[in-house]
Coordinates of C-alpha atoms and ligand atoms in Angstrom, one line a residue:
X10 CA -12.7 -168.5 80.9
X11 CA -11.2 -168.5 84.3
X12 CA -14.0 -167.7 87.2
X13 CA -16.3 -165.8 85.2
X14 CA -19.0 -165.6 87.6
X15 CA -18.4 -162.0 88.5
X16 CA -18.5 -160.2 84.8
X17 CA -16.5 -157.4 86.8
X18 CA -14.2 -159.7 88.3
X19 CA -11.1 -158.8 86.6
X20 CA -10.5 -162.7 85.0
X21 CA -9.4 -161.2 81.4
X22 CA -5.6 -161.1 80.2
X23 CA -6.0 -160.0 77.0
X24 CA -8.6 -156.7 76.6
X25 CA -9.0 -155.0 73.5
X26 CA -11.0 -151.6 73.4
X27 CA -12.5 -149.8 70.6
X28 CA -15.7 -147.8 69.9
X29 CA -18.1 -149.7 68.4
X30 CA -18.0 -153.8 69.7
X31 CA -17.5 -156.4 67.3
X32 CA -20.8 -157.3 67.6
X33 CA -23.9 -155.3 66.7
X34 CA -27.6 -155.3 68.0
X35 CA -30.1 -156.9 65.4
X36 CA -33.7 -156.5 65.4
X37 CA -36.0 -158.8 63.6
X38 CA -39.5 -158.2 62.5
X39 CA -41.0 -159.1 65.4
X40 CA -39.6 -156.7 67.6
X41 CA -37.0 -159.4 69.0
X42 CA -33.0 -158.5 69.3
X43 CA -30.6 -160.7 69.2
X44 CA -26.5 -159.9 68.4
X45 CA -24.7 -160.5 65.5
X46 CA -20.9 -160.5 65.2
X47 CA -19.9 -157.9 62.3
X48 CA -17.2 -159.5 60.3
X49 CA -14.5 -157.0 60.4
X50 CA -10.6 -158.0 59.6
X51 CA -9.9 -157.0 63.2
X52 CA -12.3 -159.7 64.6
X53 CA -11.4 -162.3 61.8
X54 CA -7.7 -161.7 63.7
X55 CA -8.0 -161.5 67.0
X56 CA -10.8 -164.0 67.5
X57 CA -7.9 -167.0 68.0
X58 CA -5.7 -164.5 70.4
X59 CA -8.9 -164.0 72.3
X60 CA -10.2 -167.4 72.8
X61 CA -6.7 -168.8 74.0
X62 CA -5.9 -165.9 76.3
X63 CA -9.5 -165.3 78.0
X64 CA -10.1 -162.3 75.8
X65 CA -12.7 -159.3 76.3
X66 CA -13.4 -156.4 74.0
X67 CA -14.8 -153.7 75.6
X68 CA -17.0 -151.1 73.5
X69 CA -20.2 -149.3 72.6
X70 CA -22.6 -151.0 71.4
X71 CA -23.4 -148.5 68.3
X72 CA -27.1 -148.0 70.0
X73 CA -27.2 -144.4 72.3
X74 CA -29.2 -144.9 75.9
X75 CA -29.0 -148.4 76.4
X76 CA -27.4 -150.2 78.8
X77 CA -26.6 -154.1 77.9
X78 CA -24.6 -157.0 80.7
X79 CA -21.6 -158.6 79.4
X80 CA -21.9 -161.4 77.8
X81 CA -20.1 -164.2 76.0
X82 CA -20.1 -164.1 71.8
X83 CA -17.7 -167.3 70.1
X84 CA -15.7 -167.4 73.1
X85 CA -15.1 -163.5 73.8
X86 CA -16.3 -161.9 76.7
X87 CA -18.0 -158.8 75.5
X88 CA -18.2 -155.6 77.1
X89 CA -21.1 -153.1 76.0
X90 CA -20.4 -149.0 77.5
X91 CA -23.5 -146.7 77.0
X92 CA -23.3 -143.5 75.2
X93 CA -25.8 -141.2 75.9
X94 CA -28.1 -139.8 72.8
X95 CA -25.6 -136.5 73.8
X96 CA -22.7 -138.4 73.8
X97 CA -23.1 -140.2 70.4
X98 CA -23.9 -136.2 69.2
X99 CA -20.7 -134.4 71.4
X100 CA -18.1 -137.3 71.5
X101 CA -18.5 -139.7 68.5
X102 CA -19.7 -137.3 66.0
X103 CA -18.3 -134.4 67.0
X104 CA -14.9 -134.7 68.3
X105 CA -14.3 -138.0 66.3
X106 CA -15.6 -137.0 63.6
X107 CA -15.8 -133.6 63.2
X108 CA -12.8 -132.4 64.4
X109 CA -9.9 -135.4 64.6
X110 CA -10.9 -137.1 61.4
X111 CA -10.8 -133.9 59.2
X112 CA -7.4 -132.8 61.2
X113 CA -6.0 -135.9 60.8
X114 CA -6.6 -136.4 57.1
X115 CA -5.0 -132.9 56.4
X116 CA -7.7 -130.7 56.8
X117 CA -9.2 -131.6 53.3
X118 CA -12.3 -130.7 55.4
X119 CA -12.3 -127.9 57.7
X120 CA -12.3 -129.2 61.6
X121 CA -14.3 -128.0 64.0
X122 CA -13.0 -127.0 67.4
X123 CA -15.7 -126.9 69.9
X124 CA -15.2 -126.9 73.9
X125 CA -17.9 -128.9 75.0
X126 CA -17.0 -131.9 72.4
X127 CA -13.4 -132.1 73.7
X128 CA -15.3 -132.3 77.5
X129 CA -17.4 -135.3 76.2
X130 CA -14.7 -136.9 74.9
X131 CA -12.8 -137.1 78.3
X132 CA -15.6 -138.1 79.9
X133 CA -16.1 -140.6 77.2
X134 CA -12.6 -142.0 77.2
X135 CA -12.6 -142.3 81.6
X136 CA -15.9 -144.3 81.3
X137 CA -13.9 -146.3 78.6
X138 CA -10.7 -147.0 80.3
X139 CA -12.5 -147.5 83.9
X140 CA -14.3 -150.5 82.7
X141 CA -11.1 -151.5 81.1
X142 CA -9.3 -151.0 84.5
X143 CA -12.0 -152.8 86.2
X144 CA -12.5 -156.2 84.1
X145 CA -8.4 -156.8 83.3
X146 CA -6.3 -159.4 85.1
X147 CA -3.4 -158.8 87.1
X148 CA -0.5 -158.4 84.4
X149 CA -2.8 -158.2 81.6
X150 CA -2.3 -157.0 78.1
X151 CA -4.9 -154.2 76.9
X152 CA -4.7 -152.9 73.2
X153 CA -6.8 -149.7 72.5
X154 CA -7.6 -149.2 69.3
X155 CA -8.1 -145.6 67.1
X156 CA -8.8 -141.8 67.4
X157 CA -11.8 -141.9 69.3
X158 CA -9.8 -143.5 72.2
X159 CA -6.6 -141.9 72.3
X160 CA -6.8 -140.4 76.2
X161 CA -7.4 -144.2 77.3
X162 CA -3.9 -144.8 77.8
X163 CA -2.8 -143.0 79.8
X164 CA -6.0 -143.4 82.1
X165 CA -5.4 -147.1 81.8
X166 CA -2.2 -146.6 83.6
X167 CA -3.2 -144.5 86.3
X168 CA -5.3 -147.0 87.3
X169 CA -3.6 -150.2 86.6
X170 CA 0.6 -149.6 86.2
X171 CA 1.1 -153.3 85.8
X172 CA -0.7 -153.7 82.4
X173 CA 1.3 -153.9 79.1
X174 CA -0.9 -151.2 77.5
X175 CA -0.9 -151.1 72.6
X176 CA -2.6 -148.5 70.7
X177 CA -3.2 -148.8 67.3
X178 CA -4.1 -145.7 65.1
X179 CA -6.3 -146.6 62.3
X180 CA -5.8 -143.2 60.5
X181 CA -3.1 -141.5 59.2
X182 CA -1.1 -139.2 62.1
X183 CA -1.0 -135.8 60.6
X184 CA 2.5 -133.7 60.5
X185 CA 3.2 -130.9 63.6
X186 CA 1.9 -127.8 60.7
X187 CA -1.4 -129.3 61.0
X188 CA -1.7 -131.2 64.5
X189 CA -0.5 -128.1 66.0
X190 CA -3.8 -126.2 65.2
X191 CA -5.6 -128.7 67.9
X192 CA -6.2 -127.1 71.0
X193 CA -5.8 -130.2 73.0
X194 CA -2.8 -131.0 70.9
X195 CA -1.0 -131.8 74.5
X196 CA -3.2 -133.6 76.0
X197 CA -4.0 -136.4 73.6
X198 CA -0.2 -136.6 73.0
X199 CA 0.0 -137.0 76.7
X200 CA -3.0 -139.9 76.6
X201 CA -1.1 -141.6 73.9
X202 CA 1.8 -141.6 75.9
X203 CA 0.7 -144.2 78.3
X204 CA 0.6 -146.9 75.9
X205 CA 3.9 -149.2 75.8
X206 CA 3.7 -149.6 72.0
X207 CA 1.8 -146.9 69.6
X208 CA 1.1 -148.7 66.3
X209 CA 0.4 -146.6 62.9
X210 CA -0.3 -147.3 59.3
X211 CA 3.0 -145.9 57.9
X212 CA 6.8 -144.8 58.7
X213 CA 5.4 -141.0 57.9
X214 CA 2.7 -141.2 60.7
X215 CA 4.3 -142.7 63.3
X216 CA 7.6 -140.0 62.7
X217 CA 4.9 -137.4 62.6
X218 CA 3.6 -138.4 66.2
X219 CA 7.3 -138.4 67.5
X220 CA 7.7 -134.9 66.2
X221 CA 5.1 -134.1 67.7
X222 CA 6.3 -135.6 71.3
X223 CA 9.1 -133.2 70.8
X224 CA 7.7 -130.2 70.1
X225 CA 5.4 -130.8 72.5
X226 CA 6.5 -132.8 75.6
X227 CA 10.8 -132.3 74.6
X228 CA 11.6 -135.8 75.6
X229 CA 14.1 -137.4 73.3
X230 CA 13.0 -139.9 70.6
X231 CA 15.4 -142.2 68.8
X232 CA 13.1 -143.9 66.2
X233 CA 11.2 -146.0 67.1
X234 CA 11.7 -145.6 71.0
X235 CA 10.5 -142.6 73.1
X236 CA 11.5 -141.8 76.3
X237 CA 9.1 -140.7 78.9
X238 CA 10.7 -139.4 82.0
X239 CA 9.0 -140.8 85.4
X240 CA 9.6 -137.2 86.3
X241 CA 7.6 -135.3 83.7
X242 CA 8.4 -131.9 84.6
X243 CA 5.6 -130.2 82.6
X244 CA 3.1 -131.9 85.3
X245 CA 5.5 -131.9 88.6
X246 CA 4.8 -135.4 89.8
X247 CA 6.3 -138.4 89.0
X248 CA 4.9 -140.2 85.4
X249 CA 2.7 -142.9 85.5
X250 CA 5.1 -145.6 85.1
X251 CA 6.6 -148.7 87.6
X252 CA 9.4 -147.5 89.1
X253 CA 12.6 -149.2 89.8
X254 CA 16.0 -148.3 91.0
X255 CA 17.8 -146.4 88.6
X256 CA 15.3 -145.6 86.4
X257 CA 14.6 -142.6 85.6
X258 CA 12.1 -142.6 82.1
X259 CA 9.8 -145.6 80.5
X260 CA 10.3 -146.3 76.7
X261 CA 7.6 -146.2 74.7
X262 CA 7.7 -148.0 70.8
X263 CA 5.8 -145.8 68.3
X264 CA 6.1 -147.4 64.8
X265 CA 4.3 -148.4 61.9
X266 CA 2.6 -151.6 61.5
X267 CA 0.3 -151.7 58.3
X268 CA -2.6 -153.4 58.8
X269 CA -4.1 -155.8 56.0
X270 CA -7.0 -158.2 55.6
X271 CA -7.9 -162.1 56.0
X272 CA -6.6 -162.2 52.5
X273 CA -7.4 -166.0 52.2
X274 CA -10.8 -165.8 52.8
X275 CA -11.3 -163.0 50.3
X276 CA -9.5 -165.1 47.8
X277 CA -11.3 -168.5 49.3
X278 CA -15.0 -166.7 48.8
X279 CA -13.9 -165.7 44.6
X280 CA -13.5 -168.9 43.9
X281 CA -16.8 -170.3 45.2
X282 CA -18.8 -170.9 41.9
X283 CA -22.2 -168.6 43.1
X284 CA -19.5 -165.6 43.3
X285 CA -18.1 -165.9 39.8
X286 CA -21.7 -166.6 38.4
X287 CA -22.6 -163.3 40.0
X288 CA -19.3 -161.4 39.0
X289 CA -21.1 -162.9 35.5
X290 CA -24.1 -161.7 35.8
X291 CA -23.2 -158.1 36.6
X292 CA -21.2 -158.3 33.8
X293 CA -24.0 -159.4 31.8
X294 CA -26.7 -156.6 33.1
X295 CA -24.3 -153.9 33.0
X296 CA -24.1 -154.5 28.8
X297 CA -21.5 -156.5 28.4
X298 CA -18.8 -153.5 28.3
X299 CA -15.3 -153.6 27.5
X300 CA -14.6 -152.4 30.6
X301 CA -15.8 -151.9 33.7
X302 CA -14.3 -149.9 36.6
X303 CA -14.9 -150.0 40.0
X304 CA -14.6 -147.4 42.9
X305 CA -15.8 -149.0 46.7
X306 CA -15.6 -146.6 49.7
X307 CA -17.4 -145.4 52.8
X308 CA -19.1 -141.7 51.1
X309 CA -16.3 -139.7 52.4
X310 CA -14.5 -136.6 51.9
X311 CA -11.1 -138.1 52.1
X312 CA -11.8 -141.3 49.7
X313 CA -11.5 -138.5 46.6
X314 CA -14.6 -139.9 45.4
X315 CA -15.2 -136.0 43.4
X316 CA -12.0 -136.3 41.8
X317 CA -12.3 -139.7 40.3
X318 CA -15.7 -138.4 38.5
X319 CA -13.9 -135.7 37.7
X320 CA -11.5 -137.8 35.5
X321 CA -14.0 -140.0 34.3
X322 CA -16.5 -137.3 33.0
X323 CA -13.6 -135.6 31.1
X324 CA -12.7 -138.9 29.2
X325 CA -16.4 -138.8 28.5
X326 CA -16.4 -135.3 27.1
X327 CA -13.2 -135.3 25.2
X328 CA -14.1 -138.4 23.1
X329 CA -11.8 -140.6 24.8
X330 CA -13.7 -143.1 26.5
X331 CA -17.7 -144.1 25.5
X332 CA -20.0 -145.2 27.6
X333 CA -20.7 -148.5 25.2
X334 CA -17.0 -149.3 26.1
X335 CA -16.5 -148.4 29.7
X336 CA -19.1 -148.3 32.7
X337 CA -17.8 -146.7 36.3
X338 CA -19.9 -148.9 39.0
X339 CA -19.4 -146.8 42.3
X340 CA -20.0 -148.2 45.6
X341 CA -20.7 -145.1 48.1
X342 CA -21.6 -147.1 51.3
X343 CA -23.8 -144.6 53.9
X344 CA -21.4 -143.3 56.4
X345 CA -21.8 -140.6 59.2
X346 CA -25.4 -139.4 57.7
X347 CA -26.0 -136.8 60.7
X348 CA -22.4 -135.0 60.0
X349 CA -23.1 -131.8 58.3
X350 CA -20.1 -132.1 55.9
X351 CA -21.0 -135.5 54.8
X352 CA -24.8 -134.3 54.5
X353 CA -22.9 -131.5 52.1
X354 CA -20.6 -134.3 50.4
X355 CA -24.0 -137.0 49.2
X356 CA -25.5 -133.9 47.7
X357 CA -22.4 -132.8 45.5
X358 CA -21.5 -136.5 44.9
X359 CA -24.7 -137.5 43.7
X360 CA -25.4 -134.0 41.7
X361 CA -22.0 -134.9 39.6
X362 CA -22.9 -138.1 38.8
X363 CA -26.2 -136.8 37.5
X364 CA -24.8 -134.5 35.8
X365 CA -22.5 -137.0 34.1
X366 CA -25.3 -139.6 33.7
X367 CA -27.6 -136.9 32.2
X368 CA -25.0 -135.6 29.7
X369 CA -23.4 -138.9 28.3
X370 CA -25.9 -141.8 29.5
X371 CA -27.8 -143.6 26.4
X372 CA -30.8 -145.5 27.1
X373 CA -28.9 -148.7 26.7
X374 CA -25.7 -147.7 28.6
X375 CA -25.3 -145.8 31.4
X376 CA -22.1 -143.9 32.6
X377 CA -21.7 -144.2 36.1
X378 CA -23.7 -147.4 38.0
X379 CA -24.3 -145.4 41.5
X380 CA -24.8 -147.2 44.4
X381 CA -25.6 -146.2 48.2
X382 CA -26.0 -149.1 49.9
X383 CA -24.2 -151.5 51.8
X384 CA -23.6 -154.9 50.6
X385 CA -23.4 -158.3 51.6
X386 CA -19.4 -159.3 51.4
X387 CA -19.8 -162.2 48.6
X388 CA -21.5 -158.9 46.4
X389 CA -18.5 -156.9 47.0
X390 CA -16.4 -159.7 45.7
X391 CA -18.0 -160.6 43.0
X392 CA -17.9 -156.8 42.1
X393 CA -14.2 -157.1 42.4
X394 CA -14.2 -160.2 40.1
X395 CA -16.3 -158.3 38.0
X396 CA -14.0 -155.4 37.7
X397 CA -11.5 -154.6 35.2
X398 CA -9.8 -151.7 37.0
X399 CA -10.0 -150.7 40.1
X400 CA -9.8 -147.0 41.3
X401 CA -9.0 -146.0 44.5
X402 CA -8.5 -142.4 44.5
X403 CA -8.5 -141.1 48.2
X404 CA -6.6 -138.0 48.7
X405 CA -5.3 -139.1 51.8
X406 CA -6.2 -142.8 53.8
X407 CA -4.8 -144.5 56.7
X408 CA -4.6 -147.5 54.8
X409 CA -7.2 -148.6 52.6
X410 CA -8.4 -152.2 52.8
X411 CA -10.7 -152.2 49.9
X412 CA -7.0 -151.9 47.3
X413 CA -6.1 -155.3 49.6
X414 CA -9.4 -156.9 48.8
X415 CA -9.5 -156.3 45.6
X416 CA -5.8 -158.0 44.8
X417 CA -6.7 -160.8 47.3
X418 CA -9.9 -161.4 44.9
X419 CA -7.9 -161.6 41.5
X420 CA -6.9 -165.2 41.7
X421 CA -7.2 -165.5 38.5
X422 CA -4.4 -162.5 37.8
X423 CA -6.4 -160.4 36.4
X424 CA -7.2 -156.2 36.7
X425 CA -5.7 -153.3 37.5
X426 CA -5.4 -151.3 40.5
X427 CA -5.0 -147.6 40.6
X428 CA -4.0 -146.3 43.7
X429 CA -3.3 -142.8 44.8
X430 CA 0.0 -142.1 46.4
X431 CA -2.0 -140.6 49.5
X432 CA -3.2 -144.2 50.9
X433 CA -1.4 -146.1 53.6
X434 CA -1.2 -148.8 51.2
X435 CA 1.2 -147.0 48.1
X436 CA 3.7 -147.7 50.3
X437 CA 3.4 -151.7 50.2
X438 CA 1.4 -152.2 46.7
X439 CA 4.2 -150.6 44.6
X440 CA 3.1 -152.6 41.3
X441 CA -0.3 -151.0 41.4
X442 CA -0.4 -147.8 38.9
X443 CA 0.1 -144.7 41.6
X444 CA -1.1 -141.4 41.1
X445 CA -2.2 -138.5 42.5
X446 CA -5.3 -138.0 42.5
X447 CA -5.2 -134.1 42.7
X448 CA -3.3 -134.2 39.1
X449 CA -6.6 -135.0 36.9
X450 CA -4.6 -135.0 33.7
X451 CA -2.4 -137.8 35.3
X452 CA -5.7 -139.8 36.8
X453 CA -7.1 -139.7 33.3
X454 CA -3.9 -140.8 31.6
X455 CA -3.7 -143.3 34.3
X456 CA -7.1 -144.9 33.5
X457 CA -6.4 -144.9 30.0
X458 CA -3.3 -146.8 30.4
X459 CA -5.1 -149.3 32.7
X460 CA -7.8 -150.3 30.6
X461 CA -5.4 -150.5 27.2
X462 CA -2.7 -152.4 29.5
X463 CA -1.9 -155.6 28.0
X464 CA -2.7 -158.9 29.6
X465 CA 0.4 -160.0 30.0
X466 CA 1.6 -156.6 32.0
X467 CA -1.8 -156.7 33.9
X468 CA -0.6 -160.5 34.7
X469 CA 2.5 -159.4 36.3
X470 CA 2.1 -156.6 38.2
X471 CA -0.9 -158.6 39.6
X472 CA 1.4 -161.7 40.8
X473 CA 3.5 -159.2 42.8
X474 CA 0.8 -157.5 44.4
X475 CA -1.1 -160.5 45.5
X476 CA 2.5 -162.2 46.7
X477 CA 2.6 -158.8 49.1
X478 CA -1.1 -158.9 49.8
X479 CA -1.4 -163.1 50.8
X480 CA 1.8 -163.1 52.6
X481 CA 1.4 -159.9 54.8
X482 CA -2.3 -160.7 56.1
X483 CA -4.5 -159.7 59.3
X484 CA -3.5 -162.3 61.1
X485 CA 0.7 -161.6 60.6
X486 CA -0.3 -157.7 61.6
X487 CA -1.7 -158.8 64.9
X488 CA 1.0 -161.6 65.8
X489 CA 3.7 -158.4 64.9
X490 CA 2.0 -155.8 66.9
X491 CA 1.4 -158.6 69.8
X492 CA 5.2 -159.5 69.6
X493 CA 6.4 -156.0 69.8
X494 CA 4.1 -155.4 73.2
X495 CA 4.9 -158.0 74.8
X496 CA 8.5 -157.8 74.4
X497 CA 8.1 -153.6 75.7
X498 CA 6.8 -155.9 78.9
X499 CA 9.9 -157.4 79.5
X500 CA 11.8 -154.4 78.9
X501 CA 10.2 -152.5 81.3
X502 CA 11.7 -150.9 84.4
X503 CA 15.3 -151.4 83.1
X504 CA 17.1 -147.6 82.6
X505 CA 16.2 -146.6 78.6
X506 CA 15.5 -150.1 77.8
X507 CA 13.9 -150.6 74.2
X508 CA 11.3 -152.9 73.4
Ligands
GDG609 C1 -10.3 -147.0 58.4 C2 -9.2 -146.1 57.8 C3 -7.9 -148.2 57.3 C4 -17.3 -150.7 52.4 N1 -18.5 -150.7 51.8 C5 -19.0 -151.9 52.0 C6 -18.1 -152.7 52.7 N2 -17.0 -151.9 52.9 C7 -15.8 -152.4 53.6 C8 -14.7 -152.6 52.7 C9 -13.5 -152.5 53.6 C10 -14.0 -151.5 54.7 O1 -15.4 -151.5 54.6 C11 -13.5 -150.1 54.5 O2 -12.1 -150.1 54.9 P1 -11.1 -149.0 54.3 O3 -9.7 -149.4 54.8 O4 -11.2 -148.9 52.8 O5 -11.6 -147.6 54.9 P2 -12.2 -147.0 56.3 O6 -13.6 -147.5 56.5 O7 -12.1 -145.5 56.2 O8 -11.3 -147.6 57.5 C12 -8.5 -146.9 56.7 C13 -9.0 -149.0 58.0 O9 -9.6 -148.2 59.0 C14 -8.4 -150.2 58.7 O10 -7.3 -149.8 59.6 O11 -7.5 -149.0 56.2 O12 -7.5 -146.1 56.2 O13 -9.8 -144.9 57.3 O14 -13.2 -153.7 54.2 O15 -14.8 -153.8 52.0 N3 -18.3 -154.0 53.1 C15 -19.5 -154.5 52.8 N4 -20.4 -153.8 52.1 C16 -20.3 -152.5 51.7 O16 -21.1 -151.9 51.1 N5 -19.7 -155.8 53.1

């Protein structure tokens, strides 16, 4: 680190900004906290970036009313914000959750628009982007990432013009029919605008925020440059942008980069020996089927975890499928338990696959294995070893990293993937079986198919996938995105430059 004495010193040239650190707050038995790095994809990635280029990461530290120093974690300065108990309630769970995530995933849940969310989330995002402003070097680049942050931008530059500012959008950008309903449909357009480079999952999102630019803002876009006019009219002042001679708007790159997993180490941890005894073992104590199948996903509205029981009871009732030939194990990890809708979404989950248990269960065999827990990661491979097919059945994702795990696990060439259409990653994993997961008939045909599939077809639609999945890792996704902001820096100031 350069002169780190002063943790507010503005040493750090490459800043990345999210909600939650990469780091969370453990307490042990005996009362005494310590921090424990969470081992996301994102981290795996940027943790070499970081270290070489006096990184911080600034975020909340997942724990409301408490206020934590910087400190230093494997060579990454780390940031924590407080969030108020209110905060957590108004901004994270309500206007993140309540009301973009539903929007965004195409309404499949109704959003809810409430006034005093929206104000927490400003005041959310200023806190956010004035630490950022404070603790960045002269010159430095800052990449914000996801929904809950999308006004930082744009506050960034306010404050600090010479940064090289990324945003990266997790989730999937929804089209101008249903953005439109937002009420502050402008102004996190606006926010989003002071990035250099935006960063989506897919080609459809990222033309979907450009439509929305026009409709909105009507500056012209010619894929995959936008072009902000240092005079934005709609406001009467002069954009936030350096000026030069000449000029007269800033581009901005908005364009799809889909994001992927530390595929190596997924494949690395299947081949240790304890994870295929385990992938064995649960094998072994589930009976032995045929088949197993395997759904893993946060327990939420969009992962289409309904409609994949749907499919599966069916086969049960019309003879089809038995449960001494096929167990569903389904993976429902606890996810935002103090949301109403997802309070409403455990009950009806967990009522259908009683229902299903009750009605076809034997006392030997059971239908569905149903799990809500998190697990360690060398359980979640093994599962994937473990698993014959592999559904994932979300009716609409930004990407989906648990498809990408699950072909980075197969060494062996094994297992079938069904993936829905409506996932960011359809559009890369094109030898997995797509559906949609709306048509049940098709879903059921689908896993019928995929467990009689032969091993030599399973074999080769396997190799391709995994060729995809190992060559187009975390680590590639970051060096692109990286690449493409950092050449938007030397672009800048020239008249409709591109990146
Ligand atoms: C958002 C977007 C986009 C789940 N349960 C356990 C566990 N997991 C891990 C999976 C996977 C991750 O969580 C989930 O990632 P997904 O991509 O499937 O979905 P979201 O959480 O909705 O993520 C999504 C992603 O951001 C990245 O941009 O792909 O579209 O919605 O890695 O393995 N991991 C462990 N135990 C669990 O029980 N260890």
């Amino acid at each position: 680190m350069t002169g780190t004495t002063d943790p507010t010193g503005g040493d750090y040239d490459f800043v990345v900004v999210s909600n939650r650190l990469p780091v969370d707050r453990v307490l042990a038995p005996d009362g005494s906290a310590s921090w424990q790095q969470s081992p996301g994809g994102l981290v795996t990635a940027l943790e070499p970036v970081m270290r070489s280029r006096d990184g911080a990461w600034v975020g909340w530290s997942g724990q409301p009313d408490l206020d934590f120093e910087p400190f230093d974690s494997a060579g990454i300065r780390v940031v924590p914000m407080r969030l108020s108990a209110s905060e957590v309630e108004d901004y994270y769970e309500g206007f993140s959750n309540d009301t973009l995530w539903p929007l965004y995933h195409d309404v499949i849940a109704p959003p809810n628009y409430q006034r005093d969310w929206w104000d927490a989330y400003v005041a959310v995002n200023q806190r956010f982007a004035d630490a950022t402003a404070r603790i960045s070097a002269q010159d430095a680049v800052v990449w914000v990432q996801d929904y809950q942050l999308q006004l930082v931008p744009k506050m960034l530059r306010r404050q600090r013009p010479d940064l090289t500012i990324g945003f990266f959008n997790h989730i999937p950008f929804p089209p101008y029919g249903i953005y439109s309903q937002l009420p502050w449909r402008t102004q996190i357009i606006e926010g989003l605008l002071g990035a250099d480079v935006i960063g989506f999952q897919r080609l459809a999102d990222a033309s979907n925020f450009s439509r929305a630019v026009r409709r909105l803002k009507g500056f012209v876009t010619k894929n995959p440059i936008i072009e902000v006019p240092l005079v934005d009219e709609s406001e009467g002042v002069r954009a936030h942008g350096p000026v030069r001679k000449g000029q007269e708007f800033r581009t901005v790159v908005a364009k799809q980069f889909p994001i992927s997993i530390d595929a190596a180490a997924y494949e690395q941890l299947a081949r240790t020996p304890a994870v295929q005894a385990r992938a064995r073992q649960i094998r072994e104590d589930l009976g032995n089927p045929k088949t197993i199948m395997l759904g893993v996903d946060r327990l939420d509205y969009t992962k289409g975890i309904g409609h994949r029981l749907k499919a599966f009871g069916e086969l049960l009732a019309d003879g089809t499928l038995s449960v001494e030939d096929v167990t569903l194990v389904q993976v429902a990890s606890p996810s935002r338990e103090r949301v109403q809708t997802y309070m409403h979404l455990r009950d009806e989950i967990e009522l259908t696959v009683g229902r299903i248990n009750g009605d076809f269960a034997t006392i030997s065999h059971t239908a569905i294995s149903y799990h809500h827990h998190g697990y360690p990661r060398e359980e979640m491979v093994a599962l994937y070893l473990a698993a014959d097919v592999m559904l994932v059945t979300a009716l609409r994702d930004g990407m989906n990293l648990v498809a990408k795990e699950y072909v980075a696990t197969r060494f062996d060439e094994d297992g079938v993937l069904i993936l829905s259409e409506f996932a960011g990653a359809a559009d890369e994993l094109k030898r997995a079986m797509l559906i949609n997961p709306h048509d049940i008939d098709g879903l059921k045909e689908s896993i019928v198919q995929a467990i009689e599939m032969p091993k030599r077809d399973r074999a080769a639609r396997m190799r391709t996938l995994r060729r995809r999945v190992l060559e187009n890792d975390v680590e590639k996704w970051s060096a692109e995105f990286l690449r493409v902001l950092t050449n938007s820096r030397s672009g800048r100031g020239r008249k409709g430059s591109a990146a």
